[in-house]
Amino acid sequence: MNSRSDNTEADELAIGMDTARRERDALGDEQFRDELVAIIPQLRVFSRGLCSGRAIADDMVQDALTRAWAARKSFERGSNFRAWIFMILRNQYYTTVRKLSRMADWDPEAAERLLVTPADQEWQLEVAAVAAALQKLPPEQREVLLLVGASGLPYEEAAQIVGCAVGTIKSRLARGRIALKAIIEGEDVPMAEQPTARTRSQATQGRSVT
Amino acid sequence: MEYRQVRDPIGTALLRLHDAVVDEPLPREFLELIAEIDRRIGKKDTL
């Protein structure tokens, strides 16, 4: 009886310590808010590169911000905030592609076309051409070009976000650059790494952040 | 921004794409979202 009582007290103590540790490790709301606001432009670049159309891309960023805010207590101080929130946005993108592919008879290519809309007219011609060319790449190459080439993230951080090895990031970047150049120059590009529902599913497995 | 990487047109193009989005004013929906967060945490100096 006593030992059961002791165990209960020990459990309560452990729970209390765990809660205190989490509170100590979590960012304060105001600090979290500042990090969130500062990263918005970078998230918009990534999202716009993934799906091109401004409205869809911005909707996705807003969803990611809302999810990140809701999950802020699970973010540990000292962790990589940028990688964490980029992962949330990336998951959001692939989840939407999967949802749309279910609506489109399990056709991931058709689902992606629903997300990828023509670049906005207000973009400069040159930027619009690059954005349009990016949409012709497999998402696996597109996201690496955006993370490393456009946003300047280190290979290691891109690998953390995408959930693959650094070597894979480097090879996707190299192939993506060659393909992008060829598309911009009007060449016919064989897509060596076409995305499939399976690869997308693998890419997003185990990445829940909440 | 000045783009000096003339030998790397793809890198330059990606940077231009990056800057084109970053330089855009933040749409109203984002400002509203930030204001909502500020309201919840009791921050007075909202955007």
mmCIF file with all atom_site columns, C-alpha atoms in Angstrom, chain B residues 5 7 10-11 13 15 22 27-28 39 47:
data_model
loop_
_atom_site.group_PDB
_atom_site.id
_atom_site.type_symbol
_atom_site.label_atom_id
_atom_site.label_alt_id
_atom_site.label_comp_id
_atom_site.label_asym_id
_atom_site.label_entity_id
_atom_site.label_seq_id
_atom_site.pdbx_PDB_ins_code
_atom_site.Cartn_x
_atom_site.Cartn_y
_atom_site.Cartn_z
_atom_site.occupancy
_atom_site.B_iso_or_equiv
_atom_site.pdbx_formal_charge
_atom_site.auth_seq_id
_atom_site.auth_comp_id
_atom_site.auth_asym_id
_atom_site.auth_atom_id
_atom_site.pdbx_PDB_model_num
ATOM 1  C CA . GLN B 1 5  ? 27.319 35.875 -60.295 1.00 0.00 ? 5  GLN B CA 1
ATOM 2  C CA . ARG B 1 7  ? 29.057 32.910 -64.463 1.00 0.00 ? 7  ARG B CA 1
ATOM 3  C CA . ILE B 1 10 ? 20.942 29.603 -62.633 1.00 0.00 ? 10 ILE B CA 1
ATOM 4  C CA . GLY B 1 11 ? 22.149 30.670 -59.209 1.00 0.00 ? 11 GLY B CA 1
ATOM 5  C CA . ALA B 1 13 ? 18.037 33.449 -61.456 1.00 0.00 ? 13 ALA B CA 1
ATOM 6  C CA . LEU B 1 15 ? 18.406 34.606 -56.167 1.00 0.00 ? 15 LEU B CA 1
ATOM 7  C CA . VAL B 1 22 ? 11.109 38.763 -50.197 1.00 0.00 ? 22 VAL B CA 1
ATOM 8  C CA . PRO B 1 27 ? -0.086 40.742 -47.795 1.00 0.00 ? 27 PRO B CA 1
ATOM 9  C CA . ARG B 1 28 ? -2.888 41.915 -45.524 1.00 0.00 ? 28 ARG B CA 1
ATOM 10 C CA . ARG B 1 39 ? -3.532 40.337 -29.402 1.00 0.00 ? 39 ARG B CA 1
ATOM 11 C CA . LEU B 1 47 ? 2.812  45.777 -36.879 1.00 0.00 ? 47 LEU B CA 1
#
